[in-house]
Coordinates of C-alpha atoms in Angstrom, one line a residue:
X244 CA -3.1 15.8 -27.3
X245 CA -4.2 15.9 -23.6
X246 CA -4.4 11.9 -24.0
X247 CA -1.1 11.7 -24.8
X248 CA 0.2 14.1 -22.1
X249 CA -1.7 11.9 -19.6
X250 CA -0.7 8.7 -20.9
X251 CA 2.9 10.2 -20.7
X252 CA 2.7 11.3 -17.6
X253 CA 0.7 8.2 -16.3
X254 CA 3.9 5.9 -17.3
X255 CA 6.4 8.4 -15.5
X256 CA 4.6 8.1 -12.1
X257 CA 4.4 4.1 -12.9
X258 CA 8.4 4.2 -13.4
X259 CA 9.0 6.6 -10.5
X260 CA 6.9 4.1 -8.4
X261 CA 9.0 1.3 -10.0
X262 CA 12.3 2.5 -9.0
X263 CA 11.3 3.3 -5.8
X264 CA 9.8 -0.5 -5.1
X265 CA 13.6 -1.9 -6.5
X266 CA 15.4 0.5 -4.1
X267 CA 13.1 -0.9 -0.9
X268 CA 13.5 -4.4 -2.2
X269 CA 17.5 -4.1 -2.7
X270 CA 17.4 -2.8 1.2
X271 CA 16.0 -5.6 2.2
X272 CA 12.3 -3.6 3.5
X273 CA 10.1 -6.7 2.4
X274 CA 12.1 -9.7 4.3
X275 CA 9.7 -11.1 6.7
X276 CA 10.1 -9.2 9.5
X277 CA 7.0 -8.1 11.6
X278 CA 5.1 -4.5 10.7
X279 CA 5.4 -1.7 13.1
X280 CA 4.5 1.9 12.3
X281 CA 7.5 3.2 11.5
X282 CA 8.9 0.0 9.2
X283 CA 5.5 0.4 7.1
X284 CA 6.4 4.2 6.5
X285 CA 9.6 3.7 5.6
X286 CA 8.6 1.5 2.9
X287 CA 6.3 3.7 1.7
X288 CA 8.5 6.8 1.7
X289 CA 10.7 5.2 -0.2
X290 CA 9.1 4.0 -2.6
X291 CA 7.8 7.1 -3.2
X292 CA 10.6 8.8 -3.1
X293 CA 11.8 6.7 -6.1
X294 CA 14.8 7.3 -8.0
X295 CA 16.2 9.9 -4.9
X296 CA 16.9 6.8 -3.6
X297 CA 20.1 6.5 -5.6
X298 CA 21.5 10.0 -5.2
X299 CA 21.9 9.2 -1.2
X300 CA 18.8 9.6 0.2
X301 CA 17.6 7.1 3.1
X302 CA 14.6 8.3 4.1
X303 CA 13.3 6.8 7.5
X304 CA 10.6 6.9 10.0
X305 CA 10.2 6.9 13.7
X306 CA 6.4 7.0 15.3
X307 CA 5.5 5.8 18.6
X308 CA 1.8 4.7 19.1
X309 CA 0.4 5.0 22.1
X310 CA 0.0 2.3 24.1
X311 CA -3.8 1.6 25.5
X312 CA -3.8 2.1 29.1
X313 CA -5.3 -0.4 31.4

């Protein structure tokens, strides 16, 4: 029984993942532009996010990294 529970829930999080990897592709997140800090989380939040996606969410993310000094 707690097999099946985990297998169940196991394939839930897989299709909630999914979702959320169709609804960063469809916005365009993985065309070749170059990685900054707040693109990569905003892919990530997304996808996570998952199905949210499609009742109007847009999550996004701003973060500054400090600049070395010199």
């Amino acid at each position: 029984m707690r097999a099946r529970v985990r297998f169940i829930v196991g394939i839930l999080v897989i299709v909630w993942l999914a979702i959320g990897v169709a609804a960063a592709a469809q916005r365009g997140y993985f065309a070749g532009q170059p990685a900054s800090c707040a693109s990569v989380g905003t892919v990530a939040l997304t996808i996570v996010t998952g199905p949210l996606n499609y009742t109007g969410l847009n999550p996004k993310i701003a973060c500054d990294i400090p600049q070395p000094s010199q």
